[in-house]
Structure formats: structure tokens, C-alpha cells
Short mmCIF file of C-alpha atoms in Angstrom, two decimals:
data_model
loop_
_atom_site.label_atom_id
_atom_site.label_comp_id
_atom_site.label_asym_id
_atom_site.label_seq_id
_atom_site.Cartn_x
_atom_site.Cartn_y
_atom_site.Cartn_z
CA UNK A 160 0.00 0.00 0.00
CA UNK A 161 1.62 3.21 -1.12
CA UNK A 162 1.83 6.12 1.23
CA UNK A 163 0.45 9.40 -0.04
CA UNK A 164 2.21 12.57 0.98
CA UNK A 165 0.27 15.75 1.54
CA UNK A 166 0.70 18.48 -1.06
CA UNK A 167 1.60 21.68 0.74
CA UNK A 168 1.73 24.13 -2.14
CA UNK A 169 0.41 24.94 -5.56
CA UNK A 170 2.31 25.89 -8.72
CA UNK A 171 4.40 28.41 -6.81
CA UNK A 172 5.59 25.72 -4.34
CA UNK A 173 6.42 23.34 -7.21
CA UNK A 174 8.50 26.05 -8.84
CA UNK A 175 10.41 26.75 -5.59
CA UNK A 176 11.15 23.09 -4.89
CA UNK A 177 12.29 22.51 -8.44
CA UNK A 178 14.98 25.17 -7.99
CA UNK A 179 16.51 23.35 -4.93
CA UNK A 180 19.43 21.02 -5.82
CA UNK A 181 19.67 17.92 -3.65
CA UNK A 182 21.64 15.20 -5.50
CA UNK A 183 25.34 15.29 -6.40
CA UNK A 184 24.54 15.58 -10.10
CA UNK A 185 22.25 18.46 -9.43
CA UNK A 186 24.80 20.17 -7.14
CA UNK A 187 27.83 20.00 -9.45
CA UNK A 188 26.21 19.67 -12.84
CA UNK A 189 25.54 22.56 -15.20
CA UNK A 190 22.44 24.67 -14.69
CA UNK A 191 19.52 24.13 -16.94
CA UNK A 192 19.82 26.60 -19.83
CA UNK A 193 16.04 26.86 -20.01
CA UNK A 194 14.93 27.25 -16.44
CA UNK A 195 11.29 26.87 -15.61
CA UNK A 196 9.34 30.09 -15.54
CA UNK A 197 7.70 31.19 -12.34
CA UNK A 198 3.94 30.72 -12.50
CA UNK A 199 1.93 33.83 -13.24
CA UNK A 200 -1.74 34.65 -13.21
CA UNK A 201 -3.91 37.45 -14.43
CA UNK A 202 -4.86 39.83 -11.66
CA UNK A 203 -8.63 40.37 -11.76
CA UNK A 204 -9.65 43.83 -12.91
CA UNK A 205 -11.75 45.96 -10.63
CA UNK A 206 -15.37 45.91 -11.71
CA UNK A 207 -17.14 49.25 -11.44
CA UNK A 208 -20.03 48.74 -9.08
CA UNK A 209 -21.60 52.18 -9.08
CA UNK A 210 -23.50 53.45 -12.13
CA UNK A 211 -21.85 56.87 -12.05
CA UNK A 212 -23.55 58.20 -15.19
CA UNK A 213 -27.01 57.29 -13.90
CA UNK A 214 -26.28 58.78 -10.48
CA UNK A 215 -24.91 62.07 -11.83
CA UNK A 216 -27.65 62.55 -14.42
CA UNK A 217 -30.37 61.68 -11.91
CA UNK A 218 -29.07 64.02 -9.20
CA UNK A 219 -28.56 66.98 -11.54
CA UNK A 220 -31.84 66.39 -13.35
CA UNK A 221 -33.85 65.96 -10.16
CA UNK A 222 -32.43 69.18 -8.70
CA UNK A 223 -33.41 71.02 -11.88
CA UNK A 224 -36.94 69.59 -11.89
CA UNK A 225 -37.45 70.44 -8.20
CA UNK A 226 -36.29 74.04 -8.71
CA UNK A 227 -38.58 74.48 -11.70
CA UNK A 228 -41.61 72.86 -10.06
CA UNK A 229 -41.17 74.98 -6.91
CA UNK A 230 -41.14 78.05 -9.17
CA UNK A 231 -44.31 76.88 -10.93
CA UNK A 232 -46.07 76.22 -7.62
CA UNK A 233 -45.17 79.70 -6.37
CA UNK A 234 -46.43 81.19 -9.63
CA UNK A 235 -49.77 79.41 -9.98
CA UNK A 236 -50.37 77.48 -6.79
CA UNK A 237 -50.28 73.78 -6.04
CA UNK A 238 -53.62 72.89 -7.67
CA UNK A 239 -52.93 74.82 -10.86
CA UNK A 240 -49.42 73.40 -11.19
CA UNK A 241 -50.77 69.87 -10.70
CA UNK A 242 -53.48 70.35 -13.33
CA UNK A 243 -51.00 71.76 -15.86
CA UNK A 244 -48.66 68.84 -15.17
CA UNK A 245 -51.46 66.42 -15.99
CA UNK A 246 -52.19 68.30 -19.20
CA UNK A 247 -48.49 68.21 -20.13
CA UNK A 248 -48.57 64.41 -19.79
CA UNK A 249 -50.78 64.20 -22.91
CA UNK A 250 -48.09 65.15 -25.46
CA UNK A 251 -45.46 63.31 -23.42
CA UNK A 252 -47.37 60.02 -23.72
CA UNK A 253 -47.76 60.56 -27.46
CA UNK A 254 -44.06 61.20 -28.00
CA UNK A 255 -42.80 58.38 -25.79
CA UNK A 256 -45.24 55.96 -27.44
CA UNK A 257 -43.93 56.78 -30.91
CA UNK A 258 -40.29 56.56 -29.81
CA UNK A 259 -40.94 53.25 -28.07
CA UNK A 260 -42.47 51.85 -31.26
CA UNK A 261 -39.47 52.94 -33.33
CA UNK A 262 -37.02 51.45 -30.81
CA UNK A 263 -38.49 47.97 -31.22
CA UNK A 264 -35.53 45.93 -32.44
CA UNK A 265 -32.62 46.78 -30.15
CA UNK A 266 -34.29 48.39 -27.17
CA UNK A 267 -32.49 50.58 -24.68
CA UNK A 268 -33.16 49.83 -21.04
CA UNK A 269 -35.53 51.92 -18.96
CA UNK A 270 -32.62 53.28 -16.93
CA UNK A 271 -30.99 54.72 -20.04
CA UNK A 272 -34.27 56.25 -21.16
CA UNK A 273 -34.91 57.70 -17.70
CA UNK A 274 -31.57 59.49 -17.38
CA UNK A 275 -31.99 60.94 -20.89
CA UNK A 276 -35.45 62.15 -19.92
CA UNK A 277 -34.38 63.62 -16.57
CA UNK A 278 -31.47 65.48 -18.22
CA UNK A 279 -33.83 67.12 -20.68
CA UNK A 280 -36.48 67.85 -18.04
CA UNK A 281 -34.14 69.20 -15.36
CA UNK A 282 -30.65 70.18 -16.49
CA UNK A 283 -31.38 71.39 -20.03
CA UNK A 284 -34.63 73.19 -19.13
CA UNK A 285 -33.27 75.03 -16.09
CA UNK A 286 -30.00 75.99 -17.81
CA UNK A 287 -31.83 77.28 -20.86
CA UNK A 288 -34.28 79.23 -18.71
CA UNK A 289 -31.43 81.04 -16.97
CA UNK A 290 -29.73 81.94 -20.27
CA UNK A 291 -32.94 82.96 -22.04
CA UNK A 292 -34.20 85.08 -19.13
CA UNK A 293 -30.87 86.83 -18.62
CA UNK A 294 -30.43 87.72 -22.28
CA UNK A 295 -34.07 88.72 -22.57
CA UNK A 296 -33.60 91.30 -19.81
CA UNK A 297 -30.37 92.61 -21.36
CA UNK A 298 -31.85 92.91 -24.85
CA UNK A 299 -35.02 94.56 -23.52
CA UNK A 300 -32.96 97.17 -21.67
CA UNK A 301 -30.85 97.81 -24.75
CA UNK A 302 -33.78 98.14 -27.16
CA UNK A 303 -36.28 99.59 -24.73
CA UNK A 304 -38.91 97.25 -26.19
CA UNK A 305 -39.91 94.08 -24.34
CA UNK A 306 -41.94 92.64 -27.23
CA UNK A 307 -39.06 92.93 -29.70
CA UNK A 308 -36.67 91.45 -27.15
CA UNK A 309 -38.99 88.47 -26.66
CA UNK A 310 -39.08 87.79 -30.41
CA UNK A 311 -35.29 88.07 -30.72
CA UNK A 312 -34.75 85.70 -27.83
CA UNK A 313 -37.33 83.22 -29.14
CA UNK A 314 -35.92 83.14 -32.67
CA UNK A 315 -32.16 83.60 -32.20
CA UNK A 316 -31.24 82.91 -28.57
CA UNK A 317 -33.53 80.11 -27.37
CA UNK A 318 -32.82 77.65 -30.22
CA UNK A 319 -29.05 78.04 -29.77
CA UNK A 320 -29.12 77.73 -25.98
CA UNK A 321 -31.77 75.02 -25.68
CA UNK A 322 -30.29 72.77 -28.36
CA UNK A 323 -26.85 73.26 -26.82
CA UNK A 324 -27.89 72.14 -23.34
CA UNK A 325 -30.00 69.29 -24.69
CA UNK A 326 -27.22 68.25 -27.03
CA UNK A 327 -24.62 68.21 -24.25
CA UNK A 328 -26.64 65.55 -22.44
CA UNK A 329 -27.00 63.50 -25.64
CA UNK A 330 -23.27 63.67 -26.36
CA UNK A 331 -22.28 62.70 -22.80
CA UNK A 332 -24.70 59.77 -22.78
CA UNK A 333 -23.68 58.46 -26.22
CA UNK A 334 -19.97 58.73 -25.44
CA UNK A 335 -20.41 57.00 -22.08
CA UNK A 336 -22.48 54.20 -23.67
CA UNK A 337 -20.57 54.16 -26.95
CA UNK A 338 -20.41 50.36 -27.31
CA UNK A 339 -24.17 50.00 -26.84
CA UNK A 340 -24.93 52.60 -29.54
CA UNK A 341 -25.36 50.41 -32.61
CA UNK A 342 -27.16 52.59 -35.16
CA UNK A 343 -28.09 56.18 -35.89
CA UNK A 344 -31.59 55.29 -34.71
CA UNK A 345 -30.16 54.78 -31.20
CA UNK A 346 -28.85 58.35 -31.26
CA UNK A 347 -32.17 59.60 -32.62
CA UNK A 348 -34.10 57.89 -29.82
CA UNK A 349 -31.73 59.31 -27.21
CA UNK A 350 -32.11 62.84 -28.59
CA UNK A 351 -35.86 62.40 -28.88
CA UNK A 352 -36.24 61.36 -25.23
CA UNK A 353 -34.08 64.29 -24.05
CA UNK A 354 -36.29 66.58 -26.14
CA UNK A 355 -39.43 64.96 -24.71
CA UNK A 356 -38.25 65.67 -21.17
CA UNK A 357 -37.50 69.28 -22.07
CA UNK A 358 -40.89 69.77 -23.77
CA UNK A 359 -42.74 68.22 -20.82
CA UNK A 360 -41.43 70.73 -18.29
CA UNK A 361 -41.63 73.65 -20.73
CA UNK A 362 -45.26 72.82 -21.51
CA UNK A 363 -46.14 73.11 -17.82
CA UNK A 364 -44.61 76.58 -17.85
CA UNK A 365 -46.55 77.67 -20.96
CA UNK A 366 -49.83 76.19 -19.73
CA UNK A 367 -49.48 78.01 -16.42
CA UNK A 368 -48.69 81.28 -18.14
CA UNK A 369 -51.71 81.13 -20.47
CA UNK A 370 -54.13 79.81 -17.84
CA UNK A 371 -54.14 83.23 -16.23
CA UNK A 372 -55.60 84.65 -19.48
CA UNK A 373 -58.66 82.45 -19.43
CA UNK A 374 -59.89 79.04 -20.53
CA UNK A 375 -59.81 79.89 -24.24
CA UNK A 376 -56.12 80.79 -24.25
CA UNK A 377 -55.27 77.73 -22.18
CA UNK A 378 -57.23 75.45 -24.51
CA UNK A 379 -55.58 77.00 -27.55
CA UNK A 380 -52.10 76.56 -26.07
CA UNK A 381 -52.74 72.96 -25.04
CA UNK A 382 -54.08 72.18 -28.51
CA UNK A 383 -51.27 73.88 -30.45
CA UNK A 384 -48.38 72.68 -28.28
CA UNK A 385 -49.74 69.39 -26.98
CA UNK A 386 -51.68 68.04 -29.97
CA UNK A 387 -50.40 69.76 -33.10
CA UNK A 388 -46.73 70.06 -32.24
CA UNK A 389 -45.59 67.65 -29.52
CA UNK A 390 -42.57 66.61 -31.61
CA UNK A 391 -40.84 69.99 -32.04
CA UNK A 392 -38.22 69.45 -29.33
CA UNK A 393 -37.78 65.69 -29.91
CA UNK A 394 -37.39 66.21 -33.66
CA UNK A 395 -34.86 69.03 -33.28
CA UNK A 396 -32.63 67.24 -30.77
CA UNK A 397 -32.84 63.99 -32.74
CA UNK A 398 -30.57 65.54 -35.38
CA UNK A 399 -27.83 66.03 -32.81
CA UNK A 400 -28.33 62.47 -31.57
CA UNK A 401 -28.14 60.98 -35.07
CA UNK A 402 -24.98 62.91 -35.84
CA UNK A 403 -23.03 61.80 -32.76
CA UNK A 404 -24.23 58.18 -33.14
CA UNK A 405 -23.15 58.07 -36.79
CA UNK A 406 -19.73 59.47 -35.90
CA UNK A 407 -19.19 56.77 -33.28
CA UNK A 408 -20.36 53.91 -35.49
CA UNK A 409 -18.44 54.94 -38.62
CA UNK A 410 -15.31 55.89 -36.65
CA UNK A 411 -14.53 59.06 -38.59
CA UNK A 412 -11.44 61.09 -37.87
CA UNK A 413 -11.43 64.02 -35.46
CA UNK A 414 -12.04 66.68 -38.14
CA UNK A 415 -14.92 64.91 -39.89
CA UNK A 416 -16.45 63.93 -36.57
CA UNK A 417 -16.45 67.53 -35.37
CA UNK A 418 -17.94 68.77 -38.64
CA UNK A 419 -20.72 66.18 -38.65
CA UNK A 420 -21.70 66.76 -35.03
CA UNK A 421 -21.67 70.51 -35.63
CA UNK A 422 -23.92 70.06 -38.68
CA UNK A 423 -26.31 67.95 -36.63
CA UNK A 424 -26.46 70.62 -33.93
CA UNK A 425 -26.94 73.44 -36.47
CA UNK A 426 -29.75 71.47 -38.13
CA UNK A 427 -31.45 71.19 -34.74
CA UNK A 428 -31.02 74.93 -34.17
CA UNK A 429 -32.41 75.73 -37.63
CA UNK A 430 -35.64 73.75 -37.29
CA UNK A 431 -36.14 74.95 -33.72
CA UNK A 432 -35.58 78.56 -34.75
CA UNK A 433 -37.90 78.18 -37.76
CA UNK A 434 -40.69 76.94 -35.52
CA UNK A 435 -40.23 79.82 -33.07
CA UNK A 436 -40.08 82.35 -35.91
CA UNK A 437 -43.37 81.16 -37.40
CA UNK A 438 -45.00 81.16 -33.94
CA UNK A 439 -43.73 84.65 -33.03
CA UNK A 440 -44.58 86.73 -36.08
CA UNK A 441 -47.80 85.58 -37.72
CA UNK A 442 -50.54 85.64 -35.09
CA UNK A 443 -52.82 82.68 -34.52
CA UNK A 444 -54.32 82.74 -38.05
CA UNK A 445 -50.96 83.12 -39.76
CA UNK A 446 -49.49 80.45 -37.53
CA UNK A 447 -52.10 77.88 -38.59
CA UNK A 448 -51.40 78.67 -42.24
CA UNK A 449 -47.66 78.29 -41.69
CA UNK A 450 -48.27 75.13 -39.72
CA UNK A 451 -50.20 73.50 -42.56
CA UNK A 452 -47.93 74.65 -45.39
CA UNK A 453 -44.50 74.42 -43.72
CA UNK A 454 -44.49 72.50 -40.45
CA UNK A 455 -46.75 69.62 -41.46
CA UNK A 456 -44.57 68.74 -44.49
CA UNK A 457 -41.46 68.90 -42.26
CA UNK A 458 -43.01 66.62 -39.64
CA UNK A 459 -44.24 64.27 -42.39
CA UNK A 460 -40.76 63.96 -43.91
CA UNK A 461 -39.28 63.34 -40.47
CA UNK A 462 -41.81 60.60 -39.68
CA UNK A 463 -41.25 58.94 -43.06
CA UNK A 464 -37.52 58.94 -42.39
CA UNK A 465 -38.06 57.42 -38.92
CA UNK A 466 -40.26 54.61 -40.21
CA UNK A 467 -37.92 53.92 -43.12
CA UNK A 468 -34.89 53.86 -40.84
CA UNK A 469 -36.62 51.50 -38.41
CA UNK A 470 -37.52 49.12 -41.25
CA UNK A 471 -33.98 49.25 -42.63
CA UNK A 472 -32.62 48.45 -39.19
CA UNK A 473 -34.44 45.10 -39.24
CA UNK A 474 -32.86 44.28 -42.61
CA UNK A 475 -29.45 45.36 -41.35
CA UNK A 476 -29.80 43.03 -38.37
CA UNK A 477 -30.63 40.14 -40.69
CA UNK A 478 -27.61 40.82 -42.89
CA UNK A 479 -25.30 41.25 -39.91
CA UNK A 480 -26.42 38.01 -38.24
CA UNK A 481 -26.21 35.90 -41.41
CA UNK A 482 -22.57 34.85 -40.74
CA UNK A 483 -23.56 33.81 -37.23
CA UNK A 484 -26.34 31.64 -38.67
CA UNK A 485 -23.89 30.00 -41.08
CA UNK A 486 -21.42 29.30 -38.25
CA UNK A 487 -24.14 27.91 -35.98
CA UNK A 488 -24.12 30.61 -33.32
CA UNK A 489 -27.68 31.66 -34.22
CA UNK A 490 -30.49 29.43 -35.45
CA UNK A 491 -32.56 30.52 -38.48
CA UNK A 492 -35.70 30.58 -36.35
CA UNK A 493 -33.94 32.86 -33.86
CA UNK A 494 -33.06 35.25 -36.67
CA UNK A 495 -36.76 35.55 -37.46
CA UNK A 496 -37.56 36.05 -33.78
CA UNK A 497 -35.18 39.01 -33.62
CA UNK A 498 -36.41 40.86 -36.72
CA UNK A 499 -40.11 40.01 -36.94
CA UNK A 500 -42.31 41.95 -34.55
CA UNK A 501 -45.02 39.28 -34.27
CA UNK A 502 -42.58 36.42 -33.74
CA UNK A 503 -40.64 38.49 -31.24
CA UNK A 504 -43.80 39.16 -29.26
CA UNK A 505 -44.74 35.47 -29.34
CA UNK A 506 -41.25 34.44 -28.20
CA UNK A 507 -41.37 36.78 -25.22
CA UNK A 508 -44.88 35.61 -24.35
CA UNK A 509 -43.75 31.97 -24.54
CA UNK A 510 -40.78 32.64 -22.26
CA UNK A 511 -42.92 34.64 -19.85
CA UNK A 512 -45.04 31.54 -19.24
CA UNK A 513 -42.02 30.20 -17.32
CA UNK A 514 -41.73 33.29 -15.12
CA UNK A 515 -40.16 36.74 -15.10
CA UNK A 516 -36.59 35.44 -15.14
CA UNK A 517 -37.21 33.53 -18.37
CA UNK A 518 -38.88 36.58 -19.89
CA UNK A 519 -35.92 38.79 -18.97
CA UNK A 520 -33.50 36.24 -20.40
CA UNK A 521 -35.45 36.11 -23.67
CA UNK A 522 -35.56 39.91 -23.95
CA UNK A 523 -31.83 40.13 -23.26
CA UNK A 524 -31.17 37.39 -25.83
CA UNK A 525 -33.16 39.14 -28.56
CA UNK A 526 -31.73 42.59 -27.85
CA UNK A 527 -28.17 41.22 -27.74
CA UNK A 528 -28.51 39.49 -31.10
CA UNK A 529 -29.97 42.67 -32.60
CA UNK A 530 -27.03 44.72 -31.31
CA UNK A 531 -24.50 42.21 -32.62
CA UNK A 532 -26.21 42.15 -36.01
CA UNK A 533 -26.16 45.94 -36.31
CA UNK A 534 -22.48 46.11 -35.36
CA UNK A 535 -21.60 43.36 -37.81
CA UNK A 536 -23.48 45.15 -40.59
CA UNK A 537 -21.66 48.41 -39.82
CA UNK A 538 -18.20 46.79 -39.64
CA UNK A 539 -17.33 47.29 -43.36
CA UNK A 540 -18.47 50.92 -43.14
CA UNK A 541 -16.04 51.84 -40.37
CA UNK A 542 -13.26 54.22 -41.29
CA UNK A 543 -11.03 52.78 -38.56
CA UNK A 544 -10.86 49.63 -36.48
CA UNK A 545 -12.82 49.55 -33.21
CA UNK A 546 -11.29 46.84 -31.00
CA UNK A 547 -13.24 47.93 -27.92
CA UNK A 548 -16.56 47.44 -29.71
CA UNK A 549 -15.41 44.07 -31.13
CA UNK A 550 -14.47 42.87 -27.64
CA UNK A 551 -17.81 44.12 -26.31
CA UNK A 552 -19.67 42.18 -29.02
CA UNK A 553 -17.75 38.99 -28.24
CA UNK A 554 -18.70 39.31 -24.60
CA UNK A 555 -22.28 40.11 -25.58
CA UNK A 556 -22.44 36.97 -27.73
CA UNK A 557 -21.24 34.87 -24.80
CA UNK A 558 -23.90 36.40 -22.55
CA UNK A 559 -26.56 35.83 -25.22
CA UNK A 560 -25.68 32.13 -25.36
CA UNK A 561 -25.98 31.94 -21.57
CA UNK A 562 -29.33 33.73 -21.72
CA UNK A 563 -30.54 31.19 -24.27
CA UNK A 564 -29.56 28.34 -21.96
CA UNK A 565 -31.37 30.05 -19.10
CA UNK A 566 -34.74 30.59 -20.75
CA UNK A 567 -34.67 27.15 -22.38
CA UNK A 568 -33.94 25.52 -19.03
CA UNK A 569 -36.63 27.51 -17.24
CA UNK A 570 -39.28 26.85 -19.87
CA UNK A 571 -38.44 23.14 -19.87
CA UNK A 572 -38.79 23.00 -16.09
CA UNK A 573 -42.06 24.91 -16.29
CA UNK A 574 -43.49 22.57 -18.91
CA UNK A 575 -42.37 19.54 -16.89
CA UNK A 576 -44.06 20.93 -13.79
CA UNK A 577 -47.28 21.47 -15.71
CA UNK A 578 -47.19 17.89 -17.03
CA UNK A 579 -46.71 16.57 -13.51
CA UNK A 580 -49.50 18.75 -12.21
CA UNK A 581 -51.80 17.58 -14.98
#
């Protein structure tokens, strides 16, 4: 019976013992020309545990919203401010519903949408209000005419300031989440949600201001701002979002990136300023005429572009995932689940029958495959290599495979439990 000796060390102990010479041949013989290398290991990297972007955006945005709402309460009272807030929810629901429909293939999480919204509602709105009010007072003193100063600020100052502060939030968010921005539609959605937050708080301000002039003026303002033009701010800021997203995806050089982002911002300023100009100079009758002949065609073209871009995104996902289907990473039926709205809904419903964890795993699986497909489609269009995004996609593919295992296991267990119960 052989005696087993306890092992006191790991690879490091083996290396140390191997270096000790005990026999005569080992003591007086030549040293090994290729000594064994000391064992090494990869030191684990520190994983960031705090969502700093979410914390900073939420704190700054919440402070801005509180300051603005306290001002509104002092201006119109608690009841009036509450009523106007409810009225401002009408256009907000419309805008968020449309944006949610467009963002149906590779959805952003609710946390990302929330911090974009709170930046627009708090930081951008309060900052713009300070700039607009200050310059309005200065221009009025210089001209001696408050009405002319209000028009100048509305047409030339407000679009520049408001799109700047909204755009800063979009740029920070996109840069911080650069690897999860997979198409220009992602940038558009981000800009649209920032604009929706801005419009929501600004609408409360306008509704309060006009409510003091009677029910007719309030109704007119709610109808024109909340029903006819809820997409002014989301549409304008979407141009900035699309520009920064396209720059990140295509990996342009510094000069071209700066030019394209600047053009996106100037486009936002132009359409915002055009809207304010038409609203400031024509009266209510002239405004309706301008709305029908100028603004409606602009909104129509924007909506057509959004729908077209969303449809193209599904095709891009299919093309990008085709190599993964050939190599066996993705099944053909899974490709249809990702890019067909009805099949996607049925897949999520099927997984949800096994519980919330299975539903979450299915949603993560579908969104991950959509993101990988969009990145793979955009790879030949890049001006430079993007190793960080490639590494992110490899990790995302691994997580998607794990998510598939999870919802398949959970659904199998659920079906087995139902058979036993039957």
C-alpha cells in the first residue's frame, strides 16, 4: 500500500522546490539553460459597481426639476401646477409611445431612457431658462422694447441655448455608452427622449402662463403645443443624436467627426428657430397657415424617415447576423424572432409563461442578437478599427448564449411541472 504525501503548495511551491538542488549531479552539474518560468496569473480587474452616469444625471436632473416645479407652484399654486402637469402628460405620452415603437428591435433599457429624460427635463430646461431670461432682460434694456426682445430671444437665442444644453446631455450619454450605440436610430431615440423631457417641463410653464388669461387661451395653447406640435423638441434634438451616433459607429477622424456633429447641432437649431419664428410673427391665423404649409410637411418627412430607418434596421440586423447563422451561433428561427415583430412578441410571451426570469433572459437574448447584427453590418463601413466594440460584441455573444440556456432551461422546467400537475 503506497503512502500518499500531503501536497503543501500549488504551482508556486512546485517552482520553488524545483529550484533546490539535492543530489550530487544536481549540485555539481551545469544549470539548466532553459529554467522553468515562475507561474503567473492574471490579476482580476476591478469591476465598477456604481452606475456613475445614472447617479450624476439623476441628481442633476432631479435638482433642476425640483427648482422648476417649486417656481411653478409659487407662480400658480399647487392645484394649478398639478393640473398643468397632468395636461403636459398628454403630449409626453404621445411622444414616448412613438419613440418606443421605433425602438423595437434593439431596445435601450428603462434606466438609459430615464436618465436621458431627466437630463432634458431638469438640467437642459433650467440651464436654458437662466440663459434665455438673462439675455431677454439685457436685450429689452438695450432696445427699450420688451416685445421685440422676446421675439429676438425666441428666434435667435432660445434655439441656440436650448439645443446646446439638450445636445450636451445627448453627447455625454452616447460617449459613455458608446459600445451600446449600434445605429443612428439609437442616437435619434436618445435625442428624442431628451427633447421629450424638455418639452414636458416647458409645456407646464406655458400652460401656467396662459391659464391666467382664461380658458380659451389655455385650450388654444394645449391644442397647439400638446396636440399639433408635440414633436418639435424631440425632432430638433434627434438631429444632434443621429450625428453623434453616426460618428461613433463609422469611426470618422477628429475633423470629420467635429464637422458632422456641428452640422447635426446646427440642423437642430435651424428647425427649432424656424418653428419659433413662425410662432412669433404671424398671429394665430398666420401660424395655422404656416403650420399647414411648412411645419406639417417637415413633420411628415421626419416621420417617413423614422419609419424607413426602423424598417432598414431590421434588414441590417438580418444581414449582420447571417454569418452567425452559417457558423451555428444563431439558429434561423432565432433570426426571425429578432427581426419580426409578431414572432418576437410570441417568443417573449412563450418565455414569460415560465416566469419573469425567463422573460428577462429572452428579452436580453433578442436585444443582444440585434445589437451584434447591427455592429456586424456596420463593420465594413467603419473608417477605422474599433477593437473595444469588437471585444464588447464577443462578450455580448457569450452572454446571449448563456441567456438562451437560461430561458430554455426555465421553460423546460415549467413545462415539466405542468405535465406533472396535470
